[in-house]
Coordinates of C-alpha atoms in Angstrom, one line a residue:
X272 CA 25.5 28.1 13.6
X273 CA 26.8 24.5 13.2
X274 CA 26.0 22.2 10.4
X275 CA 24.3 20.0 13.3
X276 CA 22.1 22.8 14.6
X277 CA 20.6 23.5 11.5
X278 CA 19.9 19.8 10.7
X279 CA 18.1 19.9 14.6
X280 CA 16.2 22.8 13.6
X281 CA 15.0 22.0 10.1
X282 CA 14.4 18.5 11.0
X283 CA 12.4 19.7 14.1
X284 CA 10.1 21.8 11.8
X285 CA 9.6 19.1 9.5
X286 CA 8.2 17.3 12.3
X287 CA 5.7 20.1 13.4
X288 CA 4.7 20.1 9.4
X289 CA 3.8 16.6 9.8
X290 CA 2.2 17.2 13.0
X291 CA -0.4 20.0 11.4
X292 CA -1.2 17.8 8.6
X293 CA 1.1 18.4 5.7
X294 CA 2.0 15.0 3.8
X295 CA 5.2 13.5 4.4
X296 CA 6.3 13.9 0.9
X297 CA 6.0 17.8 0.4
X298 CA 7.1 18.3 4.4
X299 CA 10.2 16.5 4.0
X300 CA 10.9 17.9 0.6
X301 CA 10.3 21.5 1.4
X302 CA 12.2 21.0 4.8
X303 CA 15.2 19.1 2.5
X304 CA 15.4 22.3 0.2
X305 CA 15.0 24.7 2.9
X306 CA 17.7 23.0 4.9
X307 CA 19.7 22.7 1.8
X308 CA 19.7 26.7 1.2
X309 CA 20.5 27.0 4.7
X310 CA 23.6 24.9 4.4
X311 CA 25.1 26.8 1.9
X312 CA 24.0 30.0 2.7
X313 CA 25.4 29.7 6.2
X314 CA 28.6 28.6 4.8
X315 CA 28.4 32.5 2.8
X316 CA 27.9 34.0 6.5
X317 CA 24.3 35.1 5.5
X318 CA 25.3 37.6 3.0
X319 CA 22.1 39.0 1.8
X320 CA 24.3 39.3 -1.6
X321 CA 24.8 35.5 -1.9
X322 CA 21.6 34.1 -0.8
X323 CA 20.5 33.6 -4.7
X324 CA 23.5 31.9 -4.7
X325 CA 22.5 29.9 -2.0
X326 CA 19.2 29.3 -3.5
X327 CA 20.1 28.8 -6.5
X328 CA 22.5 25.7 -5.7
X329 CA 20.0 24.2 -3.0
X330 CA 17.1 24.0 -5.8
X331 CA 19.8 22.5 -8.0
X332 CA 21.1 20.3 -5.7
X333 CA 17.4 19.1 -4.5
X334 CA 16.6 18.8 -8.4
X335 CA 18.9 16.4 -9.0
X336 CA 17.9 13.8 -6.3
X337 CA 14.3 12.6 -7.9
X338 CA 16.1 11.5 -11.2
X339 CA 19.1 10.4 -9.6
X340 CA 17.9 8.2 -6.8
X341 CA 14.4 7.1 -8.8
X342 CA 15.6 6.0 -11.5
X343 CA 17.2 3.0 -9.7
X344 CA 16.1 -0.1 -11.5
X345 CA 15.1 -2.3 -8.3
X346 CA 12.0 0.5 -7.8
X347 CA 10.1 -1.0 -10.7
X348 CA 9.5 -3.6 -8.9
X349 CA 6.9 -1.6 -6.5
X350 CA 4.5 -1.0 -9.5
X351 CA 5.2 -5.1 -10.8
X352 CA 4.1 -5.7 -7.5
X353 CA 1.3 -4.0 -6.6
X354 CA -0.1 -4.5 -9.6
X355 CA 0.0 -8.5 -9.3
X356 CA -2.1 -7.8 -6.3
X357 CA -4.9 -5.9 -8.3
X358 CA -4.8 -8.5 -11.0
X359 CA -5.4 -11.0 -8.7
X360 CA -8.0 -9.4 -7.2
X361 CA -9.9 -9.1 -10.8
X362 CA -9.0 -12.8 -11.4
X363 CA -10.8 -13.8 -9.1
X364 CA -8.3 -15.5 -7.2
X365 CA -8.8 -13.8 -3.5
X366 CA -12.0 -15.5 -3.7
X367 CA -10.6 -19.0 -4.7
X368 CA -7.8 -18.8 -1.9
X369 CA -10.3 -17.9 0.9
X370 CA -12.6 -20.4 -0.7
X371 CA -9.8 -23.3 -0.3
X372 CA -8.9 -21.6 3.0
X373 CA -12.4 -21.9 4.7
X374 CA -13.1 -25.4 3.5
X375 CA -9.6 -27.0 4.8
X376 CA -9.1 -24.8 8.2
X377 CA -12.5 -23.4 9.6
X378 CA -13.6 -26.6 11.7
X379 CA -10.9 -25.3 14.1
X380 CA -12.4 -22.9 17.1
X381 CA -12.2 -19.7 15.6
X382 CA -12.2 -21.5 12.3
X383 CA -13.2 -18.6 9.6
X384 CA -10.8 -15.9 11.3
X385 CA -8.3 -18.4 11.3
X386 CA -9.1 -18.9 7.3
X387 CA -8.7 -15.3 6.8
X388 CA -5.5 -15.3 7.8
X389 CA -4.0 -18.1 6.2
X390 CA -6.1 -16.8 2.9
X391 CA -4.6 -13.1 3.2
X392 CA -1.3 -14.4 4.0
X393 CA -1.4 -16.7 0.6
X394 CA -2.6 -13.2 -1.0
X395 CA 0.4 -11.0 0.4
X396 CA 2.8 -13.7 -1.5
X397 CA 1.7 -12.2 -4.7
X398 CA 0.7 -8.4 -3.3
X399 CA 3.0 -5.8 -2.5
X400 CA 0.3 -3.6 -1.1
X401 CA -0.7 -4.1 3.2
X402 CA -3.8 -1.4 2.2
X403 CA -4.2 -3.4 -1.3
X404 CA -4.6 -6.6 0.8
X405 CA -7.0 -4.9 3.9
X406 CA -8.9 -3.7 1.3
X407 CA -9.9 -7.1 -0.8
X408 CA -10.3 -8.9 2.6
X409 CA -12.7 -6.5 3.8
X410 CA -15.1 -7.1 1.0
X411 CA -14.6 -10.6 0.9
X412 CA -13.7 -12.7 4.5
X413 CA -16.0 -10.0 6.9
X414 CA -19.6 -11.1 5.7
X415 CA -18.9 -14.1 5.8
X416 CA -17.9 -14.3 9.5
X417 CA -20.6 -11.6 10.4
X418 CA -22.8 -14.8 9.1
X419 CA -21.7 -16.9 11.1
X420 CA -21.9 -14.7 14.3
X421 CA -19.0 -13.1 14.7
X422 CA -18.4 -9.7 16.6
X423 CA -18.4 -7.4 13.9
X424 CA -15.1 -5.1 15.5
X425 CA -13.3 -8.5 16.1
X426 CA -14.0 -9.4 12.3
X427 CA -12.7 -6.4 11.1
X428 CA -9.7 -6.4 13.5
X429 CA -8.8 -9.6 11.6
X430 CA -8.6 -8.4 8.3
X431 CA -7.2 -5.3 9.2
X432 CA -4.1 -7.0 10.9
X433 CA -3.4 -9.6 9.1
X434 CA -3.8 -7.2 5.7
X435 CA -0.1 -5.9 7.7
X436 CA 1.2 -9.3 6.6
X437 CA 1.5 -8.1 3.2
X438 CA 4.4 -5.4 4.4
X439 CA 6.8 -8.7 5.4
X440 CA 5.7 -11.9 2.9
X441 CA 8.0 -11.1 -0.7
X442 CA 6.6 -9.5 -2.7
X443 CA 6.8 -6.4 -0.3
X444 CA 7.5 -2.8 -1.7
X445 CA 8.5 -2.1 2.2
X446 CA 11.0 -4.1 2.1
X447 CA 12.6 -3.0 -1.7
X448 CA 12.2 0.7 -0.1
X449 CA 14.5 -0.5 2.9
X450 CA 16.8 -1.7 0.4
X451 CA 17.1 1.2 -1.6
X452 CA 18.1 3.7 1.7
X453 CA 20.2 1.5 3.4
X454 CA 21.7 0.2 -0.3
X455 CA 21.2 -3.5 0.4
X456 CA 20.4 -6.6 -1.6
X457 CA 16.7 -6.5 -2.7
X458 CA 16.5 -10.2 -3.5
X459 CA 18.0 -11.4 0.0
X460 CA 15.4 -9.3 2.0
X461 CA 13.0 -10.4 0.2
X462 CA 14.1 -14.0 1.1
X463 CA 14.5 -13.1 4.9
X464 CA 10.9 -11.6 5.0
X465 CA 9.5 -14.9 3.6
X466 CA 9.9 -17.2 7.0
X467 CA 8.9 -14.3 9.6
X468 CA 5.8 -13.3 7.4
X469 CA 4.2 -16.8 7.9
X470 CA 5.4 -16.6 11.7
X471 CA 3.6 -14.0 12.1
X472 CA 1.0 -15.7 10.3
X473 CA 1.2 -18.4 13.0
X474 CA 1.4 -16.3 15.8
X475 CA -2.2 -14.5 14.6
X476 CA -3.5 -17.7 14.1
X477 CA -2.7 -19.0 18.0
X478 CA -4.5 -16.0 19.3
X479 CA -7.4 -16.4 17.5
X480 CA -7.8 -20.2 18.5
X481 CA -6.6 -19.2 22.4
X482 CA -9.5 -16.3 22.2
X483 CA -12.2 -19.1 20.6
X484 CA -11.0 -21.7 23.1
X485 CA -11.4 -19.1 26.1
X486 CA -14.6 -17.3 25.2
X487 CA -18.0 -18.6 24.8
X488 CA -19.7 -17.9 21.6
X489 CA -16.4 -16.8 20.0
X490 CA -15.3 -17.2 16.5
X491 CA -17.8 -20.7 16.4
X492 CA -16.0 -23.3 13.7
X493 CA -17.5 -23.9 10.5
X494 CA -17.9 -27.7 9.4
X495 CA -19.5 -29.8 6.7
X496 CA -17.3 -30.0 4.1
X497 CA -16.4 -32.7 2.4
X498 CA -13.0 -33.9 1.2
X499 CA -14.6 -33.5 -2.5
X500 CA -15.4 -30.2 -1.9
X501 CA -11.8 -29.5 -0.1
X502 CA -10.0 -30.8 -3.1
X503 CA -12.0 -28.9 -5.4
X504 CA -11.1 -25.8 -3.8
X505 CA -7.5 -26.3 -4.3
X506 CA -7.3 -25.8 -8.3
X507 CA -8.8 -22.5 -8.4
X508 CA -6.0 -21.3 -6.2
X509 CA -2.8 -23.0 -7.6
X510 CA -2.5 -19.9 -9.6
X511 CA -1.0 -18.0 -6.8
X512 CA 1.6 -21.0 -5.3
X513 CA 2.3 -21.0 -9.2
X514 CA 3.2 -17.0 -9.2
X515 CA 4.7 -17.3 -5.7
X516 CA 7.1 -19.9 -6.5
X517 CA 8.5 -18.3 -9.8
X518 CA 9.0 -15.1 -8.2
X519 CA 11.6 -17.1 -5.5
X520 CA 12.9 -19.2 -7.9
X521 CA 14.1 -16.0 -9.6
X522 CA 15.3 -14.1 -6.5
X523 CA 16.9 -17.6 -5.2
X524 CA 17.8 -21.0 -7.0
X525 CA 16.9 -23.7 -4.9
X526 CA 18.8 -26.1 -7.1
X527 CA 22.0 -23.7 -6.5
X528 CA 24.0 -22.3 -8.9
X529 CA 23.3 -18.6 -10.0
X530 CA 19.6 -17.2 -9.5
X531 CA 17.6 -17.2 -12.9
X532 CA 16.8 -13.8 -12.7
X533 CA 16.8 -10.5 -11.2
X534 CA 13.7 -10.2 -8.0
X535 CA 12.8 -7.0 -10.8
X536 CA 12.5 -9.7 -13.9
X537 CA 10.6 -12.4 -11.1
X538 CA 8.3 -9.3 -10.3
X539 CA 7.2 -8.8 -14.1
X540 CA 6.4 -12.0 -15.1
X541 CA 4.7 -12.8 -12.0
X542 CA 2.0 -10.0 -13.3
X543 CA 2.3 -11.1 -16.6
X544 CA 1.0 -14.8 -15.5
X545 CA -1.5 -13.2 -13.3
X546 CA -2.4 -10.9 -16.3
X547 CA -2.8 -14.1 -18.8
X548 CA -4.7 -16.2 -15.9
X549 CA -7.5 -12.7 -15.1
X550 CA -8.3 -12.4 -18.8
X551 CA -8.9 -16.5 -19.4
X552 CA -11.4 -16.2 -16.1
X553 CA -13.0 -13.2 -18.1
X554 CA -11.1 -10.0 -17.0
X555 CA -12.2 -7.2 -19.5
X556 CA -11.0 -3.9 -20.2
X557 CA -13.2 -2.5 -17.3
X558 CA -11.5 -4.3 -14.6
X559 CA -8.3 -3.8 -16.3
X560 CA -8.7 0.1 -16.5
X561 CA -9.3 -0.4 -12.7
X562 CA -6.6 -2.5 -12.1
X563 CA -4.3 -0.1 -13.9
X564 CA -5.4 2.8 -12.6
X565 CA -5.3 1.4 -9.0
X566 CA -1.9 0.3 -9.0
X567 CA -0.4 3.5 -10.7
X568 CA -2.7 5.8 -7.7
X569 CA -0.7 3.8 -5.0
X570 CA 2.8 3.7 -7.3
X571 CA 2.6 7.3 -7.1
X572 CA 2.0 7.6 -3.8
X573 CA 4.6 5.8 -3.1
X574 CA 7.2 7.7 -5.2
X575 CA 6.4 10.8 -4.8
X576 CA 7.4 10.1 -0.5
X577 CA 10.7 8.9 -2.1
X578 CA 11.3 12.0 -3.6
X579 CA 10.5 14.0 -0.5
X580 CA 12.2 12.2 1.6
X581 CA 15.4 11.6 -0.6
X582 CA 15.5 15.5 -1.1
X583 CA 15.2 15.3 3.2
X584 CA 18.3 13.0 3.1
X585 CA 20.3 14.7 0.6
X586 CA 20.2 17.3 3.3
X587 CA 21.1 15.2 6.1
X588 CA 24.2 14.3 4.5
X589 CA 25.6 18.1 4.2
X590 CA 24.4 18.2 7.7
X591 CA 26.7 15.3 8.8
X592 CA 23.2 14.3 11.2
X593 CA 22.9 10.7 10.8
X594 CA 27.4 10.4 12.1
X595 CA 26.2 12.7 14.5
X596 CA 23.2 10.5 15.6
X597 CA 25.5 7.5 15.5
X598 CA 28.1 8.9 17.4
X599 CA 26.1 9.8 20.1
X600 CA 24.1 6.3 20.3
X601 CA 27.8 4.9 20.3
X602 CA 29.0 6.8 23.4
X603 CA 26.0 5.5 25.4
X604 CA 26.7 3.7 28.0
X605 CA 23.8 0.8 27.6
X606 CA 24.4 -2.6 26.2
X607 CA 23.5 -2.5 22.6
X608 CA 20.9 -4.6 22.6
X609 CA 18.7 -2.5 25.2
X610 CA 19.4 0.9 22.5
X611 CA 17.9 -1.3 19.8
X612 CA 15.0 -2.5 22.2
X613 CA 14.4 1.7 22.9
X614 CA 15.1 2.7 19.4
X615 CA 12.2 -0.5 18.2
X616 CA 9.8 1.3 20.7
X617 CA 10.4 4.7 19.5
X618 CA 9.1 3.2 16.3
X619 CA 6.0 1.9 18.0
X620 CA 5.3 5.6 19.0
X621 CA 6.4 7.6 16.1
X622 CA 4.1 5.3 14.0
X623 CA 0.8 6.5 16.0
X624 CA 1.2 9.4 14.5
X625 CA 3.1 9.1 10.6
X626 CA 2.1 6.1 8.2
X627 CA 4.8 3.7 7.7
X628 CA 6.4 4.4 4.0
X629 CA 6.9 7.9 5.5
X630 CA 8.2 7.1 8.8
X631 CA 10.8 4.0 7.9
X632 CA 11.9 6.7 4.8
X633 CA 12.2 10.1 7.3
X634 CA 14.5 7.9 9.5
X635 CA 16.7 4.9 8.2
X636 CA 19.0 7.5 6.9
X637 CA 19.9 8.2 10.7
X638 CA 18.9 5.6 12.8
X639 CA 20.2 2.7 10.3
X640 CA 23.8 4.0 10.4
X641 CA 23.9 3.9 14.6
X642 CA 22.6 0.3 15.0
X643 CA 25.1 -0.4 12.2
X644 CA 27.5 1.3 14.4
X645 CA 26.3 -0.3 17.4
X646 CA 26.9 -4.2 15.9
X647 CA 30.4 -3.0 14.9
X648 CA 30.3 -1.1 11.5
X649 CA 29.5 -2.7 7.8
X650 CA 32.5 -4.7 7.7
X651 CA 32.2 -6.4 11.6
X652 CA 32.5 -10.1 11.4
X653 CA 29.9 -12.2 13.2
X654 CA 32.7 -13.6 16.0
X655 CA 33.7 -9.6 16.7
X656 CA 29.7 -7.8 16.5
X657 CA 27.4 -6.5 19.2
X658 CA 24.6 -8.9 17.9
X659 CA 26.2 -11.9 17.3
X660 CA 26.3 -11.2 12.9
X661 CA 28.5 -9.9 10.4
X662 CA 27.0 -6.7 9.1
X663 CA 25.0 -8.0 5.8
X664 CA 22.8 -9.8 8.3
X665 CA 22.5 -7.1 10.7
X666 CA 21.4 -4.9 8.2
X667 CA 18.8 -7.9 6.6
X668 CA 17.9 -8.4 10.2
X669 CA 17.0 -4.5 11.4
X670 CA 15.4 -4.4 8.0
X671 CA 12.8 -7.2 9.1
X672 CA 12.6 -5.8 12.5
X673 CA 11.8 -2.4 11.1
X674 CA 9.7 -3.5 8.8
X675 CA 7.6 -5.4 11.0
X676 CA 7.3 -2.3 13.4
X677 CA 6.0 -0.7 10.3
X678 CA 3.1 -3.4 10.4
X679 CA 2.6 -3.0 13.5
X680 CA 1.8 1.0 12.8
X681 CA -0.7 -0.1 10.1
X682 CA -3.3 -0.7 12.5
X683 CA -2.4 1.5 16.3
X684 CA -4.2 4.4 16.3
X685 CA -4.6 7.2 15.5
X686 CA -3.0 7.1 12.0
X687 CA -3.2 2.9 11.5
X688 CA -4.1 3.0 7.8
X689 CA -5.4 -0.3 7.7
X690 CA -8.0 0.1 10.0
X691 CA -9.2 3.4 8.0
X692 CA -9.0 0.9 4.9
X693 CA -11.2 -1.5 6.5
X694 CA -13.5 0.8 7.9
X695 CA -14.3 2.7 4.5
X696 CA -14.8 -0.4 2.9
X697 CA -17.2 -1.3 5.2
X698 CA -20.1 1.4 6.0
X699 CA -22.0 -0.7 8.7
X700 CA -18.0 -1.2 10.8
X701 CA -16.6 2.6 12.5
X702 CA -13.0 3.1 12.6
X703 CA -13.6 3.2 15.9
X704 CA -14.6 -0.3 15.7
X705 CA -11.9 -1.5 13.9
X706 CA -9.1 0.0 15.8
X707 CA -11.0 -1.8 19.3
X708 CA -11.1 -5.2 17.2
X709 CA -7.5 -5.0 16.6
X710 CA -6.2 -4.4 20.1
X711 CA -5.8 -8.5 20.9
X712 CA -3.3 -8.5 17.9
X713 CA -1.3 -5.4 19.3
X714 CA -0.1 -8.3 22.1
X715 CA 0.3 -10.8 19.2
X716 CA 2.7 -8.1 17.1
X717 CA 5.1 -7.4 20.7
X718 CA 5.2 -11.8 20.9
X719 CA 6.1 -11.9 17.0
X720 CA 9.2 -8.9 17.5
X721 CA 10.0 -10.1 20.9
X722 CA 10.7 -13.6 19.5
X723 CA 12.3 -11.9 16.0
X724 CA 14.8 -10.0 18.2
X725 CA 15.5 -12.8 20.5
X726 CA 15.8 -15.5 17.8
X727 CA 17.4 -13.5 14.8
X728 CA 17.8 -17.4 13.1
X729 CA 14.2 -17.5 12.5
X730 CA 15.1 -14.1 10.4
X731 CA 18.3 -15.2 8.9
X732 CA 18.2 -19.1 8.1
X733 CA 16.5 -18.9 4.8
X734 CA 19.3 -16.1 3.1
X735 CA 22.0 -17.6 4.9
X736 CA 21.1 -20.5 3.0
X737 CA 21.6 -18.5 -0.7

């Protein structure tokens, strides 16, 4: 049996793990050693006599792979950055920002929903978390409309999507996870996700006004503040802009010259300010514990599908799958550009049915070499590629494309984590509920990519310019 076949076969039986219900962390990393023993016990010709041999180098080999690849120093910034979310959170500074939000924007049609996303957006720019971000938003932006008379499922749909906007806007641990597979720059993706994070933003925001303008009794605007009271609002939530704009001035000097720091020493004293600011507004050692405790429940999370997965890819590389994969995509005879378009909606399905860390991890290592391969290889120049960019920015560009298929999986059903967020948050709102109330921003998601793919500037301006 080929080295192929038995990447086809073990990967295929990963998949069916996944499918019963096994996480994606112990499925890929028991399907990684597996496959590993496989390997080199096919390369023995199955001599009952050497498989302990075979065993006994596939453990080894898997061992080394949660050390080796984990111990990477741009990871810490996943904990640094989840953990400014849940800091902020005890500050009180979600509150502030919605607060400021509501009084300046919700006299438009649709006004509060409108608020929300302009509120959670401001939130992602200092949370790494999507879940994280659904979470606070539930508790704090859905009464508020329900007051008002919004449709309950549409209120939750709101939160629940634009909680997804926490996966593109820097900080986002989805986007330093792309950057560890693929071995890119952490700081420039971080950069790129910055301008199609608040597009997206925008897009939500022109549904929800189109839907208020269109349907009676929709999303009704909220008035009668006055400019005192909108000034006021704005001091309580400078704390974020503050965080926000030290954390890019460290990824990216805006005055040129080098950058002042590294995105992982922007990340740490981003939750250091946000640490100072909770405990002047009265953050005690209750709401720290919590805070703590939170962030290192989701950091684990997090690494532990790393380590599955990495054990997976270890694998993949003895079994030569992702060349394989690339080949093959290569040798089709479609224009590159309609393999990316089918390769973006494969992504739209695979996500019903595997969260995003999980899915994005299980298949960069193969699908990221063939669209590499399809724009011309790593070292293409922009005159001589497929897409019309060297391949840095190809990869920076898939990586936001990818990424913001991942949002887009937060909230489809039946796996949309977000929506599960929202609804357990929530015990008067089904899931059911919340997964109806998010269909309107399905069409908003396929505008955003649509317009990402056709216009990869909007993606590339802002690290073009570092």
């Amino acid at each position: 049996m080929t080295s192929i076949e038995i990447g086809l076969w073990v990967t295929a039986g990963m998949l069916v793990m996944v499918v019963l219900g096994m996480r994606v962390a112990f499925a890929a990393g028991l399907a990684g050693i597996v496959g590993l023993v496989w390997i080199f016990w096919d390369k023995k010709d199955y001599e009952f006599a050497q498989l302990a041999w075979a065993l006994t180098v596939g453990v080894k080999t898997a061992g080394q792979v949660p050390h080796g690849k984990v111990s990477s120093q741009a990871l810490s910034l996943i904990p640094t950055f989840i953990l400014i979310g849940y800091l902020a959170y005890y500050a009180g500074l979600t509150r502030a920002l919605f607060e400021a939000a509501k009084r300046w924007i919700a006299w438009v049609p649709g006004g509060l929903a409108v608020a929300t996303v302009f509120a959670t957006a401001g939130f992602a720019a200092v949370s790494g978390a999507s879940v994280a971000t659904a979470a606070v938003f539930a508790r704090i932006a859905i009464p508020e409309m329900l007051d008002v008379g919004y449709d309950k499922r549409f209120a939750a749909g709101v939160v629940a999507a634009a909680g997804t906007l926490a996966s593109l806007i820097p900080p986002s641990a989805i986007l330093v996870i792309y950057a560890i597979i693929v071995e890119q720059d952490v700081g420039m993706l971080l950069l790129a996700g910055f301008i199609p994070g608040v597009f997206s933003a925008l897009v939500y925001t022109l549904l929800i006004v189109g839907l208020a303008l269109t349907v009676k009794g929709f999303g009704p605007p909220v008035g009668g503040f006055t400019w005192r009271q909108r000034f006021s609002s704005l001091p309580p939530a400078l704390p974020i802009v503050a965080v926000v704009v030290i954390i890019i001035f460290f990824v990216y000097n805006p005055f040129g010259g080098d950058a002042w720091g590294t995105p992982t020493e922007g990340g740490a004293i981003g939750a250091f300010i946000v640490f100072v600011i909770a405990a002047y507004r009265g953050m005690r050692w209750p709401e720290l514990k919590d805070a703590l405790l939170e962030t290192a429940k989701l950091s684990v999370m997090i690494f532990s599908i790393i380590w599955g997965v990495l054990i997976y890819v270890r694998f993949l590389g003895f079994a030569d799958l992702p060349s394989a994969f690339s080949d093959w995509i290569t040798s089709l005879h479609y224009s590159p550009m309609v393999i990316l378009l089918c390769i973006l909606l494969a992504y739209a399905v695979l996500g019903m049915f595997m969260d995003a860390i999980g899915m994005l991890l299980l298949t960069l290592p193969v699908v990221y070499p063939a669209v590499m391969a399809l724009n011309g290889g790593e070292a293409v120049t922009a005159a001589e590629s497929a897409f019309g960019m060297n391949g840095t920015m190809c990869a920076i560009w898939f990586g936001i494309l990818v990424v913001k298929m991942a949002e887009f999986c937060l909230i489809t059903p039946p796996i949309g984590l977000n929506c599960f967020v929202v609804a357990g948050v929530r015990d008067d709102i089904s899931v059911q509920d919340v997964f109806r109330g998010v269909t309107p921003f399905f069409i908003a998601d396929a505008v955003t990519i649509g317009l990402l793919v056709a216009f990869p500037w909007i993606v590339l301006w802002l690290p073009s310019q570092a």
